PDB file of C-alpha atoms in Angstrom:
ATOM      1  CA  UNK A   1      -8.235 -53.440   7.660  1.00  0.00           C
ATOM      2  CA  UNK A   2     -10.659 -56.293   8.432  1.00  0.00           C
ATOM      3  CA  UNK A   3     -12.120 -54.356  11.361  1.00  0.00           C
ATOM      4  CA  UNK A   4     -12.553 -51.252   9.187  1.00  0.00           C
ATOM      5  CA  UNK A   5     -14.349 -53.244   6.485  1.00  0.00           C
ATOM      6  CA  UNK A   6     -16.607 -54.848   9.061  1.00  0.00           C
ATOM      7  CA  UNK A   7     -17.441 -51.430  10.539  1.00  0.00           C
ATOM      8  CA  UNK A   8     -18.397 -50.197   7.061  1.00  0.00           C
ATOM      9  CA  UNK A   9     -20.589 -53.279   6.642  1.00  0.00           C
ATOM     10  CA  UNK A  10     -22.137 -52.550  10.033  1.00  0.00           C
ATOM     11  CA  UNK A  11     -22.900 -48.985   9.002  1.00  0.00           C
ATOM     12  CA  UNK A  12     -24.514 -50.139   5.741  1.00  0.00           C
ATOM     13  CA  UNK A  13     -26.621 -52.701   7.611  1.00  0.00           C
ATOM     14  CA  UNK A  14     -27.702 -50.022  10.059  1.00  0.00           C
ATOM     15  CA  UNK A  15     -28.647 -47.752   7.164  1.00  0.00           C
ATOM     16  CA  UNK A  16     -31.510 -50.066   6.213  1.00  0.00           C
ATOM     17  CA  UNK A  17     -34.482 -48.147   7.653  1.00  0.00           C
ATOM     18  CA  UNK A  18     -37.114 -50.766   8.415  1.00  0.00           C
ATOM     19  CA  UNK A  19     -39.696 -48.061   9.114  1.00  0.00           C
ATOM     20  CA  UNK A  20     -39.436 -46.919   5.510  1.00  0.00           C
ATOM     21  CA  UNK A  21     -39.023 -50.390   3.993  1.00  0.00           C
ATOM     22  CA  UNK A  22     -41.951 -51.921   5.895  1.00  0.00           C
ATOM     23  CA  UNK A  23     -44.170 -48.918   5.188  1.00  0.00           C
ATOM     24  CA  UNK A  24     -43.471 -49.127   1.462  1.00  0.00           C
ATOM     25  CA  UNK A  25     -44.099 -52.874   1.349  1.00  0.00           C
ATOM     26  CA  UNK A  26     -47.398 -52.465   3.215  1.00  0.00           C
ATOM     27  CA  UNK A  27     -48.556 -49.453   1.178  1.00  0.00           C
ATOM     28  CA  UNK A  28     -48.369 -47.061   4.143  1.00  0.00           C
ATOM     29  CA  UNK A  29     -47.229 -43.417   4.068  1.00  0.00           C
ATOM     30  CA  UNK A  30     -43.552 -42.617   4.423  1.00  0.00           C
ATOM     31  CA  UNK A  31     -42.938 -42.181   8.176  1.00  0.00           C
ATOM     32  CA  UNK A  32     -40.942 -39.034   7.442  1.00  0.00           C
ATOM     33  CA  UNK A  33     -44.178 -37.397   6.293  1.00  0.00           C
ATOM     34  CA  UNK A  34     -46.427 -37.681   9.362  1.00  0.00           C
ATOM     35  CA  UNK A  35     -46.390 -37.552  13.142  1.00  0.00           C
ATOM     36  CA  UNK A  36     -42.943 -36.804  14.525  1.00  0.00           C
ATOM     37  CA  UNK A  37     -41.324 -37.487  11.146  1.00  0.00           C
ATOM     38  CA  UNK A  38     -39.109 -40.026  12.882  1.00  0.00           C
ATOM     39  CA  UNK A  39     -38.615 -43.322  10.996  1.00  0.00           C
ATOM     40  CA  UNK A  40     -39.059 -45.574  13.990  1.00  0.00           C
ATOM     41  CA  UNK A  41     -41.582 -48.008  15.433  1.00  0.00           C
ATOM     42  CA  UNK A  42     -43.343 -45.443  17.642  1.00  0.00           C
ATOM     43  CA  UNK A  43     -44.050 -43.147  14.731  1.00  0.00           C
ATOM     44  CA  UNK A  44     -45.025 -46.012  12.401  1.00  0.00           C
ATOM     45  CA  UNK A  45     -47.628 -46.977  15.012  1.00  0.00           C
ATOM     46  CA  UNK A  46     -49.292 -43.623  14.289  1.00  0.00           C
ATOM     47  CA  UNK A  47     -50.081 -44.952  10.810  1.00  0.00           C
ATOM     48  CA  UNK A  48     -52.634 -47.197  12.516  1.00  0.00           C
ATOM     49  CA  UNK A  49     -50.828 -50.435  11.702  1.00  0.00           C
ATOM     50  CA  UNK A  50     -49.618 -52.320  14.764  1.00  0.00           C
ATOM     51  CA  UNK A  51     -48.162 -54.992  12.476  1.00  0.00           C
ATOM     52  CA  UNK A  52     -46.009 -52.444  10.643  1.00  0.00           C
ATOM     53  CA  UNK A  53     -44.838 -50.951  13.929  1.00  0.00           C
ATOM     54  CA  UNK A  54     -43.995 -54.410  15.282  1.00  0.00           C
ATOM     55  CA  UNK A  55     -42.056 -55.382  12.169  1.00  0.00           C
ATOM     56  CA  UNK A  56     -40.164 -52.088  12.339  1.00  0.00           C
ATOM     57  CA  UNK A  57     -39.270 -52.679  15.975  1.00  0.00           C
ATOM     58  CA  UNK A  58     -38.039 -56.212  15.293  1.00  0.00           C
ATOM     59  CA  UNK A  59     -36.112 -55.230  12.165  1.00  0.00           C
ATOM     60  CA  UNK A  60     -34.369 -52.251  13.739  1.00  0.00           C
ATOM     61  CA  UNK A  61     -33.436 -54.303  16.805  1.00  0.00           C
ATOM     62  CA  UNK A  62     -32.192 -57.266  14.805  1.00  0.00           C
ATOM     63  CA  UNK A  63     -29.882 -55.247  12.585  1.00  0.00           C
ATOM     64  CA  UNK A  64     -27.865 -54.148  15.615  1.00  0.00           C
ATOM     65  CA  UNK A  65     -27.888 -57.638  17.084  1.00  0.00           C
ATOM     66  CA  UNK A  66     -27.066 -59.411  13.818  1.00  0.00           C
ATOM     67  CA  UNK A  67     -24.039 -57.187  13.210  1.00  0.00           C
ATOM     68  CA  UNK A  68     -22.711 -58.186  16.624  1.00  0.00           C
ATOM     69  CA  UNK A  69     -23.404 -61.891  16.066  1.00  0.00           C
ATOM     70  CA  UNK A  70     -21.870 -61.797  12.586  1.00  0.00           C
ATOM     71  CA  UNK A  71     -18.737 -60.321  14.118  1.00  0.00           C
ATOM     72  CA  UNK A  72     -18.560 -63.153  16.630  1.00  0.00           C
ATOM     73  CA  UNK A  73     -18.932 -65.650  13.791  1.00  0.00           C
ATOM     74  CA  UNK A  74     -16.517 -64.246  11.202  1.00  0.00           C
ATOM     75  CA  UNK A  75     -14.201 -62.395  13.557  1.00  0.00           C
ATOM     76  CA  UNK A  76     -11.961 -65.069  15.154  1.00  0.00           C
ATOM     77  CA  UNK A  77      -9.759 -65.659  12.069  1.00  0.00           C
ATOM     78  CA  UNK A  78      -9.151 -61.899  11.911  1.00  0.00           C
ATOM     79  CA  UNK A  79      -8.481 -61.505  15.623  1.00  0.00           C
ATOM     80  CA  UNK A  80     -11.621 -59.508  16.392  1.00  0.00           C
ATOM     81  CA  UNK A  81     -11.963 -58.717  20.072  1.00  0.00           C
ATOM     82  CA  UNK A  82     -14.946 -57.465  22.067  1.00  0.00           C
ATOM     83  CA  UNK A  83     -14.130 -53.761  21.489  1.00  0.00           C
ATOM     84  CA  UNK A  84     -13.986 -54.409  17.728  1.00  0.00           C
ATOM     85  CA  UNK A  85     -17.468 -55.930  17.853  1.00  0.00           C
ATOM     86  CA  UNK A  86     -18.712 -53.003  19.940  1.00  0.00           C
ATOM     87  CA  UNK A  87     -17.290 -50.561  17.391  1.00  0.00           C
ATOM     88  CA  UNK A  88     -19.043 -52.368  14.527  1.00  0.00           C
ATOM     89  CA  UNK A  89     -22.275 -52.277  16.537  1.00  0.00           C
ATOM     90  CA  UNK A  90     -21.781 -48.559  17.102  1.00  0.00           C
ATOM     91  CA  UNK A  91     -21.399 -48.120  13.335  1.00  0.00           C
ATOM     92  CA  UNK A  92     -24.698 -49.952  12.814  1.00  0.00           C
ATOM     93  CA  UNK A  93     -26.250 -47.538  15.317  1.00  0.00           C
ATOM     94  CA  UNK A  94     -24.781 -44.596  13.382  1.00  0.00           C
ATOM     95  CA  UNK A  95     -26.203 -46.048  10.193  1.00  0.00           C
ATOM     96  CA  UNK A  96     -29.663 -46.043  11.751  1.00  0.00           C
ATOM     97  CA  UNK A  97     -29.271 -42.427  12.845  1.00  0.00           C
ATOM     98  CA  UNK A  98     -27.754 -41.236   9.554  1.00  0.00           C
ATOM     99  CA  UNK A  99     -28.676 -43.797   6.848  1.00  0.00           C
ATOM    100  CA  UNK A 100     -26.836 -43.372   3.576  1.00  0.00           C
ATOM    101  CA  UNK A 101     -29.752 -45.000   1.714  1.00  0.00           C
ATOM    102  CA  UNK A 102     -32.307 -42.452   2.931  1.00  0.00           C
ATOM    103  CA  UNK A 103     -30.516 -39.116   2.626  1.00  0.00           C
ATOM    104  CA  UNK A 104     -29.140 -39.443   6.171  1.00  0.00           C
ATOM    105  CA  UNK A 105     -32.628 -38.963   7.644  1.00  0.00           C
ATOM    106  CA  UNK A 106     -32.725 -41.644  10.301  1.00  0.00           C
ATOM    107  CA  UNK A 107     -34.413 -42.550  13.537  1.00  0.00           C
ATOM    108  CA  UNK A 108     -33.493 -42.011  17.157  1.00  0.00           C
ATOM    109  CA  UNK A 109     -31.761 -45.338  17.533  1.00  0.00           C
ATOM    110  CA  UNK A 110     -33.433 -46.895  20.576  1.00  0.00           C
ATOM    111  CA  UNK A 111     -34.199 -50.296  19.034  1.00  0.00           C
ATOM    112  CA  UNK A 112     -30.884 -50.596  17.212  1.00  0.00           C
ATOM    113  CA  UNK A 113     -28.976 -49.624  20.351  1.00  0.00           C
ATOM    114  CA  UNK A 114     -30.865 -52.309  22.257  1.00  0.00           C
ATOM    115  CA  UNK A 115     -29.826 -54.897  19.678  1.00  0.00           C
ATOM    116  CA  UNK A 116     -26.191 -53.842  20.028  1.00  0.00           C
ATOM    117  CA  UNK A 117     -26.344 -54.055  23.825  1.00  0.00           C
ATOM    118  CA  UNK A 118     -27.846 -57.543  23.685  1.00  0.00           C
ATOM    119  CA  UNK A 119     -25.065 -58.498  21.276  1.00  0.00           C
ATOM    120  CA  UNK A 120     -22.461 -57.282  23.756  1.00  0.00           C
ATOM    121  CA  UNK A 121     -24.001 -59.074  26.729  1.00  0.00           C
ATOM    122  CA  UNK A 122     -27.388 -60.645  27.306  1.00  0.00           C
ATOM    123  CA  UNK A 123     -27.352 -59.431  30.909  1.00  0.00           C
ATOM    124  CA  UNK A 124     -26.491 -55.900  29.790  1.00  0.00           C
ATOM    125  CA  UNK A 125     -29.343 -55.896  27.287  1.00  0.00           C
ATOM    126  CA  UNK A 126     -31.830 -57.297  29.803  1.00  0.00           C
ATOM    127  CA  UNK A 127     -30.865 -54.860  32.543  1.00  0.00           C
ATOM    128  CA  UNK A 128     -31.140 -51.819  30.271  1.00  0.00           C
ATOM    129  CA  UNK A 129     -34.435 -53.157  28.934  1.00  0.00           C
ATOM    130  CA  UNK A 130     -35.588 -53.470  32.540  1.00  0.00           C
ATOM    131  CA  UNK A 131     -34.781 -49.811  33.206  1.00  0.00           C
ATOM    132  CA  UNK A 132     -36.717 -48.854  30.087  1.00  0.00           C
ATOM    133  CA  UNK A 133     -39.685 -50.993  31.149  1.00  0.00           C
ATOM    134  CA  UNK A 134     -39.799 -49.542  34.658  1.00  0.00           C
ATOM    135  CA  UNK A 135     -39.723 -45.979  33.354  1.00  0.00           C
ATOM    136  CA  UNK A 136     -42.386 -46.562  30.699  1.00  0.00           C
ATOM    137  CA  UNK A 137     -44.511 -48.586  33.104  1.00  0.00           C
ATOM    138  CA  UNK A 138     -44.447 -45.777  35.637  1.00  0.00           C
ATOM    139  CA  UNK A 139     -45.040 -42.881  33.241  1.00  0.00           C
ATOM    140  CA  UNK A 140     -46.346 -44.356  29.941  1.00  0.00           C
ATOM    141  CA  UNK A 141     -43.976 -41.906  28.210  1.00  0.00           C
ATOM    142  CA  UNK A 142     -41.823 -43.704  25.626  1.00  0.00           C
ATOM    143  CA  UNK A 143     -39.182 -40.992  25.390  1.00  0.00           C
ATOM    144  CA  UNK A 144     -38.633 -41.007  29.158  1.00  0.00           C
ATOM    145  CA  UNK A 145     -38.076 -44.753  29.011  1.00  0.00           C
ATOM    146  CA  UNK A 146     -35.522 -44.306  26.213  1.00  0.00           C
ATOM    147  CA  UNK A 147     -33.695 -41.553  28.081  1.00  0.00           C
ATOM    148  CA  UNK A 148     -33.643 -43.542  31.326  1.00  0.00           C
ATOM    149  CA  UNK A 149     -32.226 -46.536  29.470  1.00  0.00           C
ATOM    150  CA  UNK A 150     -29.593 -44.363  27.779  1.00  0.00           C
ATOM    151  CA  UNK A 151     -28.436 -42.875  31.074  1.00  0.00           C
ATOM    152  CA  UNK A 152     -28.191 -46.300  32.693  1.00  0.00           C
ATOM    153  CA  UNK A 153     -26.474 -48.100  29.804  1.00  0.00           C
ATOM    154  CA  UNK A 154     -22.875 -46.893  30.355  1.00  0.00           C
ATOM    155  CA  UNK A 155     -23.093 -47.601  34.084  1.00  0.00           C
ATOM    156  CA  UNK A 156     -24.471 -51.081  33.489  1.00  0.00           C
ATOM    157  CA  UNK A 157     -21.822 -51.669  30.825  1.00  0.00           C
ATOM    158  CA  UNK A 158     -19.225 -51.313  33.573  1.00  0.00           C
ATOM    159  CA  UNK A 159     -20.986 -54.097  35.462  1.00  0.00           C
ATOM    160  CA  UNK A 160     -21.596 -56.583  32.657  1.00  0.00           C
ATOM    161  CA  UNK A 161     -18.679 -55.986  30.258  1.00  0.00           C
ATOM    162  CA  UNK A 162     -14.966 -55.452  30.620  1.00  0.00           C
ATOM    163  CA  UNK A 163     -12.634 -52.679  29.534  1.00  0.00           C
ATOM    164  CA  UNK A 164     -12.779 -48.937  29.109  1.00  0.00           C
ATOM    165  CA  UNK A 165     -13.093 -49.200  25.312  1.00  0.00           C
ATOM    166  CA  UNK A 166     -16.493 -50.885  25.498  1.00  0.00           C
ATOM    167  CA  UNK A 167     -17.592 -48.415  28.165  1.00  0.00           C
ATOM    168  CA  UNK A 168     -16.522 -45.508  25.924  1.00  0.00           C
ATOM    169  CA  UNK A 169     -18.432 -46.902  22.943  1.00  0.00           C
ATOM    170  CA  UNK A 170     -21.599 -47.488  24.989  1.00  0.00           C
ATOM    171  CA  UNK A 171     -21.211 -44.000  26.478  1.00  0.00           C
ATOM    172  CA  UNK A 172     -20.930 -42.465  22.999  1.00  0.00           C
ATOM    173  CA  UNK A 173     -23.994 -44.382  21.831  1.00  0.00           C
ATOM    174  CA  UNK A 174     -25.962 -43.224  24.882  1.00  0.00           C
ATOM    175  CA  UNK A 175     -24.864 -39.616  24.369  1.00  0.00           C
ATOM    176  CA  UNK A 176     -26.008 -39.649  20.748  1.00  0.00           C
ATOM    177  CA  UNK A 177     -29.307 -41.239  21.710  1.00  0.00           C
ATOM    178  CA  UNK A 178     -29.899 -38.503  24.281  1.00  0.00           C
ATOM    179  CA  UNK A 179     -28.979 -35.866  21.681  1.00  0.00           C
ATOM    180  CA  UNK A 180     -31.506 -37.316  19.242  1.00  0.00           C
ATOM    181  CA  UNK A 181     -34.150 -36.944  21.953  1.00  0.00           C
ATOM    182  CA  UNK A 182     -33.399 -33.269  22.619  1.00  0.00           C
ATOM    183  CA  UNK A 183     -36.844 -32.148  21.434  1.00  0.00           C
ATOM    184  CA  UNK A 184     -38.445 -34.685  23.770  1.00  0.00           C
ATOM    185  CA  UNK A 185     -36.263 -33.417  26.614  1.00  0.00           C
ATOM    186  CA  UNK A 186     -37.515 -29.878  26.023  1.00  0.00           C
ATOM    187  CA  UNK A 187     -41.107 -31.109  26.133  1.00  0.00           C
ATOM    188  CA  UNK A 188     -40.442 -33.115  29.296  1.00  0.00           C
ATOM    189  CA  UNK A 189     -38.974 -30.047  30.968  1.00  0.00           C
ATOM    190  CA  UNK A 190     -41.896 -27.788  30.046  1.00  0.00           C
ATOM    191  CA  UNK A 191     -44.485 -30.478  30.823  1.00  0.00           C
ATOM    192  CA  UNK A 192     -45.873 -30.940  27.316  1.00  0.00           C
ATOM    193  CA  UNK A 193     -44.556 -34.461  26.648  1.00  0.00           C
ATOM    194  CA  UNK A 194     -47.626 -36.651  27.059  1.00  0.00           C
ATOM    195  CA  UNK A 195     -48.280 -40.393  27.059  1.00  0.00           C
ATOM    196  CA  UNK A 196     -50.365 -41.707  24.151  1.00  0.00           C
ATOM    197  CA  UNK A 197     -54.125 -41.552  24.630  1.00  0.00           C
ATOM    198  CA  UNK A 198     -55.858 -44.848  25.365  1.00  0.00           C
TER     199      UNK A 198
END
């Protein structure tokens, strides 16, 4: 029961859309209403505010990480194990994708997934971040970096974590992230996905 309650708390934490919250606090348009319509840091950057985009990135990353750290802090008396923490992190990721507070219209989950991975293992988070950085550095295409990181995450989870349950949860998170990027995949395949103009 304790694990179930913590997973619900993780989902509710993930449902806080920092793109929307930050935009409202800074008097910016709702990110659902311009650009890609995606409530994430990349789309918030299209508002012209680098500060808002940065705050969105930090907030969305931290909510995944904080759920994991909270589980490590409160979990021992309840017998939480690493797979339980990973499941709560996955629920935070789901909350970002389908936030109950914003009519289930969420983002693509890259930043929140990164926070969860760092919460599982610092080396796992750093290695996946490295894959993302190499892909973006080579192409300047954010979606390709996200997809490369998603493909690598389950493999790297086998290296830096233990047990098939954690692998399965990371695999499910990666699969959902790839699914949320399906429009980007179509544009990559037909050659219309472009890096931002300088």
